[in-house]
Short mmCIF file of C-alpha atoms and ligand atoms in Angstrom, two decimals:
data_model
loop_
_atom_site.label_atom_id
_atom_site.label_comp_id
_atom_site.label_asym_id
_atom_site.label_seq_id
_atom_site.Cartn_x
_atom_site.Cartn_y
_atom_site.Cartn_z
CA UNK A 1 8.80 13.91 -22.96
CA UNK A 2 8.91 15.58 -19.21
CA UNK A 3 11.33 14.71 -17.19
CA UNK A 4 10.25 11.73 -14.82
CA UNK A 5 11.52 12.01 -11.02
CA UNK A 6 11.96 8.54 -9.28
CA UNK A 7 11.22 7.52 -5.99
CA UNK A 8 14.72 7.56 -5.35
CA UNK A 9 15.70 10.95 -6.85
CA UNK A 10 12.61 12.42 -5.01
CA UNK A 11 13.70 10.85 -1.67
CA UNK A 12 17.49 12.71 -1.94
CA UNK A 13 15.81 15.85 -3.10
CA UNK A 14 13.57 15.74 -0.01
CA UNK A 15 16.08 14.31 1.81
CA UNK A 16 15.88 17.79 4.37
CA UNK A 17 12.45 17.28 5.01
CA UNK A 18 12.94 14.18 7.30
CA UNK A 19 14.35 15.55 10.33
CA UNK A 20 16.65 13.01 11.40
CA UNK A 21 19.73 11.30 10.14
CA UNK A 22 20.70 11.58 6.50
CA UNK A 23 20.29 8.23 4.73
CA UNK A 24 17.68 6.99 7.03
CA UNK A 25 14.27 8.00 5.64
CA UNK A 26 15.79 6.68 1.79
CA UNK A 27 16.92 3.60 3.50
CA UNK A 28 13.56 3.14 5.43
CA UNK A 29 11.53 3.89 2.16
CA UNK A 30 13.22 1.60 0.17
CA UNK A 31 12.78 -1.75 2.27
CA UNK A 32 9.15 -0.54 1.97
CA UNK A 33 9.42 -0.14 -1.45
CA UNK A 34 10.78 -3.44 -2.20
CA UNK A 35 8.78 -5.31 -0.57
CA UNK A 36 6.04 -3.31 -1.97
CA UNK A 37 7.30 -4.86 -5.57
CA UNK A 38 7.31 -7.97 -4.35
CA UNK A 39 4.07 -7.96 -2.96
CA UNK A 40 2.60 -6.31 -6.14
CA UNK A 41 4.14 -9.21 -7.96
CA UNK A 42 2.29 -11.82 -6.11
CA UNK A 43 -0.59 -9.84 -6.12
CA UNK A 44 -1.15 -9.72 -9.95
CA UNK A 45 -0.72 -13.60 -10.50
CA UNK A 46 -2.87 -13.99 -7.31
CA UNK A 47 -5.61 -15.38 -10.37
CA UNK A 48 -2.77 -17.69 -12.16
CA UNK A 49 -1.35 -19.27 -9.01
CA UNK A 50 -3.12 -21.23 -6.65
CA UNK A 51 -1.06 -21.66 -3.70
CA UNK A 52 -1.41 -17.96 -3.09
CA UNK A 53 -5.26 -17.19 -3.55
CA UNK A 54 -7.32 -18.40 -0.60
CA UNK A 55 -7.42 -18.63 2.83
CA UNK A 56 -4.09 -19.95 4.87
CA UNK A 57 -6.47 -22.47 7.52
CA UNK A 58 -5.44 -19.92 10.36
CA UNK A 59 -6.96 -17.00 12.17
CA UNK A 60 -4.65 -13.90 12.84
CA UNK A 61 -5.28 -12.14 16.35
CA UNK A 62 -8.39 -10.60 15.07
CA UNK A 63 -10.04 -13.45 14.63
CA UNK A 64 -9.89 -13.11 10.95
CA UNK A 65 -9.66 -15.93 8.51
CA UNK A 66 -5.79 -14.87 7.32
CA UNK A 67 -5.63 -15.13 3.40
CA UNK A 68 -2.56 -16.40 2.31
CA UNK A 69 -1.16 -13.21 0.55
CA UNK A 70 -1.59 -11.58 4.30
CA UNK A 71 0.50 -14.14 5.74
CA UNK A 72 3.43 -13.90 2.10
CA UNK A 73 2.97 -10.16 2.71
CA UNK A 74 3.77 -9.79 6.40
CA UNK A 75 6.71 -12.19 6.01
CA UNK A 76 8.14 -10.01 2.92
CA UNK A 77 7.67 -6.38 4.81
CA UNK A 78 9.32 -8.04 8.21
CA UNK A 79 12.34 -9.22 6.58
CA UNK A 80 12.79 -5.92 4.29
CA UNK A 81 13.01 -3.98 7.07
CA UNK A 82 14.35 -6.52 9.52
CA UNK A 83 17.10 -6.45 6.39
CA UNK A 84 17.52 -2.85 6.22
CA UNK A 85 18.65 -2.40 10.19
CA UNK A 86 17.35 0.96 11.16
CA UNK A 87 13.97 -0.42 12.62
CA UNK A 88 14.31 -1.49 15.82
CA UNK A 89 11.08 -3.02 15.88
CA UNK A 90 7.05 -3.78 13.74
CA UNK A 91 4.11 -3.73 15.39
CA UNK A 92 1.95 -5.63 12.31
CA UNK A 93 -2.22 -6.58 12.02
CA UNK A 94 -1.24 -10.07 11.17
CA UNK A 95 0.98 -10.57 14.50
CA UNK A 96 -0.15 -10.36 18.49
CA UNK A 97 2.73 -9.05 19.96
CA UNK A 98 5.44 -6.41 18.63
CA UNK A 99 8.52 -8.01 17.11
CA UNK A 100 11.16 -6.42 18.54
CA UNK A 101 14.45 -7.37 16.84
CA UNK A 102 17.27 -9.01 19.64
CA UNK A 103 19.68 -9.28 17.13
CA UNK A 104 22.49 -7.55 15.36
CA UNK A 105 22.28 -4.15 14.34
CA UNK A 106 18.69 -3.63 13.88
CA UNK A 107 18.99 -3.01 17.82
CA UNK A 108 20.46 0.05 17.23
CA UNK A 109 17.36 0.78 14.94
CA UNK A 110 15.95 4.33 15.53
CA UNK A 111 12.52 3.55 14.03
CA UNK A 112 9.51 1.32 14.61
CA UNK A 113 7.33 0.55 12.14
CA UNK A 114 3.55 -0.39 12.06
CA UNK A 115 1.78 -1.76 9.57
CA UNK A 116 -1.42 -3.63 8.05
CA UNK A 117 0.76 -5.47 5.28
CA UNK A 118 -2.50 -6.34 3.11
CA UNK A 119 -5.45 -4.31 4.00
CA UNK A 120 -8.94 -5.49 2.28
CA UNK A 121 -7.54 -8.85 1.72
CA UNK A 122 -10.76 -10.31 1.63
CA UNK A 123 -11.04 -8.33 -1.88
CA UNK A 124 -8.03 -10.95 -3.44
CA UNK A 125 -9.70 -13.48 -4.84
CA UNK A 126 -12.30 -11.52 -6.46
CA UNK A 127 -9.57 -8.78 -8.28
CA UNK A 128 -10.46 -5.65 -6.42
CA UNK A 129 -8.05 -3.54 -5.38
CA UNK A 130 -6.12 -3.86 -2.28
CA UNK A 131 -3.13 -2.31 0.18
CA UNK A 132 -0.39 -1.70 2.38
CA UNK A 133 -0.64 0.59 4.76
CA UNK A 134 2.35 1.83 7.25
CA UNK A 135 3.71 4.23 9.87
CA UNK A 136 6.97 5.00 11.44
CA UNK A 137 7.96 6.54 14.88
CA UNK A 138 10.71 7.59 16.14
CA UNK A 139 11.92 4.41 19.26
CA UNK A 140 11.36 6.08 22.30
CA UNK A 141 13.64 3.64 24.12
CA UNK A 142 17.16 4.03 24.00
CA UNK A 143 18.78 2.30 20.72
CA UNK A 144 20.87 -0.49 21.92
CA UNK A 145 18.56 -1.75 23.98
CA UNK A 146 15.22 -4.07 22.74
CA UNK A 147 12.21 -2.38 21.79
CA UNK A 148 9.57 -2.56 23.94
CA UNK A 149 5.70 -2.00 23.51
CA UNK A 150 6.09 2.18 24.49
CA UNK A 151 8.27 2.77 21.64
CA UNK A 152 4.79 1.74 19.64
CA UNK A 153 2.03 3.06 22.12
CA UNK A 154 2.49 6.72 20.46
CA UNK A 155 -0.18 9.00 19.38
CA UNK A 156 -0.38 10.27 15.37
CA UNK A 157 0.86 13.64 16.18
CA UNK A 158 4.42 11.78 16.92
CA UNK A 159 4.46 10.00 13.80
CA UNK A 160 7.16 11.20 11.30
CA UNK A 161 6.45 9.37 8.22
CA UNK A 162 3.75 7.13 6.51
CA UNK A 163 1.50 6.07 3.90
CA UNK A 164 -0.10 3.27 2.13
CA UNK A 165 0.74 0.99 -1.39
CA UNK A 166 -2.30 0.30 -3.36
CA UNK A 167 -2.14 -1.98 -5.67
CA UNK A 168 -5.21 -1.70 -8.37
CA UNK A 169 -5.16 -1.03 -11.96
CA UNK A 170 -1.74 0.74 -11.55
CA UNK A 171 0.21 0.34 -7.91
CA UNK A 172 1.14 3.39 -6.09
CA UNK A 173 2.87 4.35 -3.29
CA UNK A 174 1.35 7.17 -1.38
CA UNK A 175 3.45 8.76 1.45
CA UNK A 176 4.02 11.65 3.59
CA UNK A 177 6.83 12.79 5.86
CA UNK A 178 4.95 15.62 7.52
CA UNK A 179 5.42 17.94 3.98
CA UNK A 180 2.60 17.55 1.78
CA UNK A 181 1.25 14.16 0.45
CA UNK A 182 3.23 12.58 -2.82
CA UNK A 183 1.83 10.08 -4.64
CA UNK A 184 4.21 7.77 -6.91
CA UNK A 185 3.16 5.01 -10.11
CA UNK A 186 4.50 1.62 -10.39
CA UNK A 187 5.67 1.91 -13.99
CA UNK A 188 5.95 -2.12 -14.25
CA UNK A 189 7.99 -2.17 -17.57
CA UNK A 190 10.93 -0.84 -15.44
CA UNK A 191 10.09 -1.39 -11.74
CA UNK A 192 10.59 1.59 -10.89
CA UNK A 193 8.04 4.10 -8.74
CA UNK A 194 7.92 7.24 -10.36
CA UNK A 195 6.37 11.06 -9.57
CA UNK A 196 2.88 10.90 -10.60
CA UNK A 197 0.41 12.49 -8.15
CA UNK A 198 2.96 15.74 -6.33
CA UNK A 199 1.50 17.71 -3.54
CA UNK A 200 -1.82 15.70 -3.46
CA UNK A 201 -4.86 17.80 -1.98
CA UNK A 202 -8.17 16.32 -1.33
CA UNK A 203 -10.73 19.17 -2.43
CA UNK A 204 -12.69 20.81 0.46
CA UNK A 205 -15.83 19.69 0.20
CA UNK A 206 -17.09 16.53 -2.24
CA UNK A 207 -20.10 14.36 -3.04
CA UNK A 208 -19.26 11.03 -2.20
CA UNK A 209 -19.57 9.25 0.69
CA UNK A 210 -18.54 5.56 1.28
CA UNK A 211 -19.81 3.52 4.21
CA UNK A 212 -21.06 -0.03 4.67
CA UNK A 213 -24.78 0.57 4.25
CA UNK A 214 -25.34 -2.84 4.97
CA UNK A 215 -24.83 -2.42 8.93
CA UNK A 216 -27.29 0.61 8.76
CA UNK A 217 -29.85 -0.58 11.65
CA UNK A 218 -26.70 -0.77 13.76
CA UNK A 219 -25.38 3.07 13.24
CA UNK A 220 -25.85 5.59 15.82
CA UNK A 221 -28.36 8.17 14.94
CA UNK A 222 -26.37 10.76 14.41
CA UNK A 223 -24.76 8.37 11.58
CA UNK A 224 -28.65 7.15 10.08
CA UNK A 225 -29.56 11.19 9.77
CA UNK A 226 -26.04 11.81 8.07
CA UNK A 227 -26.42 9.04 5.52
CA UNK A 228 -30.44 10.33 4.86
CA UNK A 229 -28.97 13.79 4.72
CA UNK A 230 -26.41 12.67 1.98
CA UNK A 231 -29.47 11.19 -0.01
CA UNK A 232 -31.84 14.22 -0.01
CA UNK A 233 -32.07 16.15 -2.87
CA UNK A 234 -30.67 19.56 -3.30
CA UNK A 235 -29.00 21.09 -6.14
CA UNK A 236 -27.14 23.90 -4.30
CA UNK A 237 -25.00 21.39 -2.34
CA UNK A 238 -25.29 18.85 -4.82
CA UNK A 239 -27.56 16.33 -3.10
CA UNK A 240 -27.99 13.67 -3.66
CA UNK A 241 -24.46 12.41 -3.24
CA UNK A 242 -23.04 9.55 -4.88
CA UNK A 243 -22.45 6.24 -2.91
CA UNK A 244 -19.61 4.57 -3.56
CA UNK A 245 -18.15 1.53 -1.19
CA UNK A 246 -15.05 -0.85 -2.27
CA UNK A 247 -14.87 -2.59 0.91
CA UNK A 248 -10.99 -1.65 0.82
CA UNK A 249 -9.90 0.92 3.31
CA UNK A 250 -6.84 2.03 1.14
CA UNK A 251 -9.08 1.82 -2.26
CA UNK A 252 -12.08 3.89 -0.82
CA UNK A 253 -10.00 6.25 0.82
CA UNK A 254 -7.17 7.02 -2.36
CA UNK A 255 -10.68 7.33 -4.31
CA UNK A 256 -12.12 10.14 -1.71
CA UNK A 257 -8.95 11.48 -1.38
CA UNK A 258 -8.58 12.14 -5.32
CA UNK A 259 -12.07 13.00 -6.02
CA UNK A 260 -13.43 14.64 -2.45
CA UNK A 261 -15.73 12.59 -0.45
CA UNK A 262 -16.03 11.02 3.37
CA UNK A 263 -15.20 7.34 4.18
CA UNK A 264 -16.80 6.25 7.56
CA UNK A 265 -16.56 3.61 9.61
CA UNK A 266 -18.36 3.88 12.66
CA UNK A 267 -19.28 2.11 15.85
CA UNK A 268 -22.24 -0.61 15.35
CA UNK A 269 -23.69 -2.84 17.30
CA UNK A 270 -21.42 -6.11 16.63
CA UNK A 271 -18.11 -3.72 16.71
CA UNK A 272 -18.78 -1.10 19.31
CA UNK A 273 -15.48 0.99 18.86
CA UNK A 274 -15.99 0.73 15.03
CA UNK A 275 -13.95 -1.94 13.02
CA UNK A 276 -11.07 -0.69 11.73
CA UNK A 277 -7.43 -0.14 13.80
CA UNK A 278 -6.19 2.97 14.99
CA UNK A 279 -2.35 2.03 14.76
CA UNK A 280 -1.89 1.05 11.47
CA UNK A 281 -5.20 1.67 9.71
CA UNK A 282 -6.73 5.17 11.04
CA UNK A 283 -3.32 7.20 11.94
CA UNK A 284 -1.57 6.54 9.12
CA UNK A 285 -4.59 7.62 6.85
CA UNK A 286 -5.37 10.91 9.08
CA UNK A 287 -1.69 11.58 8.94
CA UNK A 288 -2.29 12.02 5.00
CA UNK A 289 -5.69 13.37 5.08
CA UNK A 290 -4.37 16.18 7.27
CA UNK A 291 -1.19 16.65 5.68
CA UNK A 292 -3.46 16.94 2.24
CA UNK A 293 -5.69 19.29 3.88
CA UNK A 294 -8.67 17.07 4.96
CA UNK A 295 -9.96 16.11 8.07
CA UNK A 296 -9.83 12.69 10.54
CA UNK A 297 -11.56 11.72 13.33
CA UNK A 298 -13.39 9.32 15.68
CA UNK A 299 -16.49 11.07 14.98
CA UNK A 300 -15.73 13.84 18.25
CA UNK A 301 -12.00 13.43 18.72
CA UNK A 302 -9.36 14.21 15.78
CA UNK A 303 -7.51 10.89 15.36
CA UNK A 304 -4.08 12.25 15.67
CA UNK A 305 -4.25 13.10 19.05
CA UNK A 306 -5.49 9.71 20.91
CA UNK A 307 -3.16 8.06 23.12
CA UNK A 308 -2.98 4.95 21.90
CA UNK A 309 -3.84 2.27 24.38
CA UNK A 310 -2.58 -1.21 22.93
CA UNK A 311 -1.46 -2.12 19.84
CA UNK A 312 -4.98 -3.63 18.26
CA UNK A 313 -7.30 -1.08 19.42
CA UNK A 314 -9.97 -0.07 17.06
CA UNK A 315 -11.89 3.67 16.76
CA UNK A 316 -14.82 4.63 14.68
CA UNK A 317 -13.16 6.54 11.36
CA UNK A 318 -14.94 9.62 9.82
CA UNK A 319 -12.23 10.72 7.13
CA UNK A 320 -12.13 12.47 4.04
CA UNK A 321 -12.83 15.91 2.91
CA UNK A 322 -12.91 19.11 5.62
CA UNK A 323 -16.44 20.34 5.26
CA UNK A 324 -17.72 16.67 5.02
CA UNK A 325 -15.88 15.68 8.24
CA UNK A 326 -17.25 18.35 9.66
CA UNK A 327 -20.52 18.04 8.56
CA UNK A 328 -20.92 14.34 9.87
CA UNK A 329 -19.19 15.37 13.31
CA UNK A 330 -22.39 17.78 13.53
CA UNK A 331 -25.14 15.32 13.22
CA UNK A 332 -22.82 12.88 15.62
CA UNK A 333 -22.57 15.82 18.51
CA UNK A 334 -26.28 16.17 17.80
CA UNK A 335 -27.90 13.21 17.41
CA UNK A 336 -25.69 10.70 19.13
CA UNK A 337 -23.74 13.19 21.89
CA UNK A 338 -23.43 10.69 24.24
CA UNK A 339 -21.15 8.38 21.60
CA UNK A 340 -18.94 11.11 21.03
CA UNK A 341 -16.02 11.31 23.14
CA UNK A 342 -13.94 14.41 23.20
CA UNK A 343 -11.55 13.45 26.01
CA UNK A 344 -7.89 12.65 24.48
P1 LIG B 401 -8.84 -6.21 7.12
O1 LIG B 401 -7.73 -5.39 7.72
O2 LIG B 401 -9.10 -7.46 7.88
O3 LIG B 401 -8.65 -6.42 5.66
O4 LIG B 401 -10.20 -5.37 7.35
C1 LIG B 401 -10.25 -4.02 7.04
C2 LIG B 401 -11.22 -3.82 5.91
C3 LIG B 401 -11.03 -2.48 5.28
O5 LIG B 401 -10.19 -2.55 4.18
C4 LIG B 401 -12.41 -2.13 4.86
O6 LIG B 401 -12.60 -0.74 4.76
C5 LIG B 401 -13.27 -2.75 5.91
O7 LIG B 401 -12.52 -3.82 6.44
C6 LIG B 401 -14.54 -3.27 5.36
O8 LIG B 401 -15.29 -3.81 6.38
P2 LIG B 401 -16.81 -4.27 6.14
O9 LIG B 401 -16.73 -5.46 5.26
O10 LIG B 401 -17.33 -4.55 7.50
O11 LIG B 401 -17.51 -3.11 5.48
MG1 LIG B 402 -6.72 -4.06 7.66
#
């Protein structure tokens, strides 16, 4: 039998890659990891137990029905890392406002965190895969002091670790610290994440593409003639391409990521900057794309390099592999210029 590396034993061996404090990055990593257990637990009786399935009676800030696993999920990632002291604050989907710890050492926290605790949580009740999705940053505040909403309000390009937890027919933990993208398995038997996926690259090029088709009389233009493009036939760039739409950011883009292929989001008419959150939904997945050799961006400007206005602020997402980025960028710039902005 190989030899299996851990989370843990992967985290010391790597331990030179995070460029900060020893100890920090393991300790950081493990509150996520625990509570990604925990979650994971909840998640696979979500079908046995009923005070978890369904909807909590509240809206979050979105105006989202909040299912209850959103609301068990939030609470379990706060107090792991509220637990482990070295964040100093979260900046989460499910809450308005940053929480910015007053209170014993987690003042002295280096690190924010921001997170979507359950992404696609919409997908619970009906069994399809779901996720966690996180960043962290470096405070920009001084430590000591409470966190305030600057330490949060920084672009990708800043960020020095993140990754998602999806949690499907195996759970995995998916993160990068700016060197390469590793991708650990839940074995359940033992609770334990180990090596599965190292140095993940998303090929070049692919044939799938995942968008909502459902909101097509919405698109912009340059988005219709992309998706038409994708459905033409022609054998030397294997067209027609294969459509393929969870409904689950983290699901549709571990998929593309694996297999090559472009997940889009774009603006439409009822959500004109797009749907999904560049703080804890879009960075965090360009940070990986990029780091695995892909591509990420607003449809003109690469995601990494916005400057973040406020902590719920949504962009259009074109992500996935380079040429197919690219590709759909073209038709954007040529069909829809004036809905592609290239200032930072
Ligand atoms: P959520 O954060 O409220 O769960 O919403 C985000 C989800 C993504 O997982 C998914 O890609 C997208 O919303 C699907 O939206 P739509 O149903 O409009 O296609
Ligand atoms: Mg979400």
């Amino acid at each position: 039998m190989n030899k299996l590396t851990t989370l843990s034993e992967f985290i010391v061996e790597r331990q030179s890659d995070f460029p900060f404090a020893k100890g920090e990055l393991s300790r950081l990593l493990s509150a996520i990891r625990l509570a990604a257990k925990v979650v994971n637990r909840e998640v696979n009786k979500a079908g046995l137990v009923d005070d978890i399935l369904g909807s909590a009676g509240e809206e979050n800030v979105q105006g989202e029905q909040q299912q209850k696993l959103d609301v068990y999920a939030n609470e379990k990632m706060i107090s792991a890392l509220r637990a482990q002291q070295e964040v100093c604050g979260i900046g989460s989907e499910e809450n308005e406002d940053i929480i910015a710890f007053e209170q014993g050492q987690a003042v002295w926290g280096k690190y924010v965190v921001m997170m979507d605790p359950l992404d696609g949580s919409s997908n619970i009740d009906v069994n399809v895969s779901i996720g966690t999705i996180f960043s962290i940053y470096r405070r920009k505040s001084k430590p000591g002091t409470v966190a305030t909403i600057e330490d949060f309000l920084q672009p990708g390009l800043d960020m020095v670790a993140g990754g998602y937890v999806i949690y499907g027919s195996s759970t995995m933990l998916v993160f990068s610290t700016g060197h390469g993208v590793n991708g650990f398995t839940l074995d359940t038997s033992i609770g334990v994440f180990c090596l599965s996926h190292p140095n993940m690259k998303i090929p070049e090029d692919g044939n799938i593409y995942s968008i909502n088709e459902g909101n097509y009389k919405q698109f912009p233009e340059g988005v219709k003639r992309y998706i038409k493009y994708c459905q033409e036939e022609d054998e030397a760039t294997d067209r027609p391409y294969t459509s393929r739409y969870i409904g689950s950011l983290v699901a549709d883009f571990h998929r593309n990521l694996i297999k090559g292929g472009i997940y889009i989001y774009p603006q439409t008419g009822a959500n004109p900057n797009g749907k999904l959150r560049l703080m804890y939904e879009n960075i965090p997945l360009a940070f990986l794309v990029e780091q695995a050799g892909g591509k990420a961006s607003d449809g003109g400007r690469r995601i990494m390099s916005i400057e973040p206005r406020h902590l719920h602020q949504r962009t259009p997402l074109f992500i996935g592999s380079k040429k197919m980025v690219e590709n759909a960028e073209a038709f954007m710039k040529e069909y829809s210029p004036s809905e592609v902005s290239t200032a930072e």
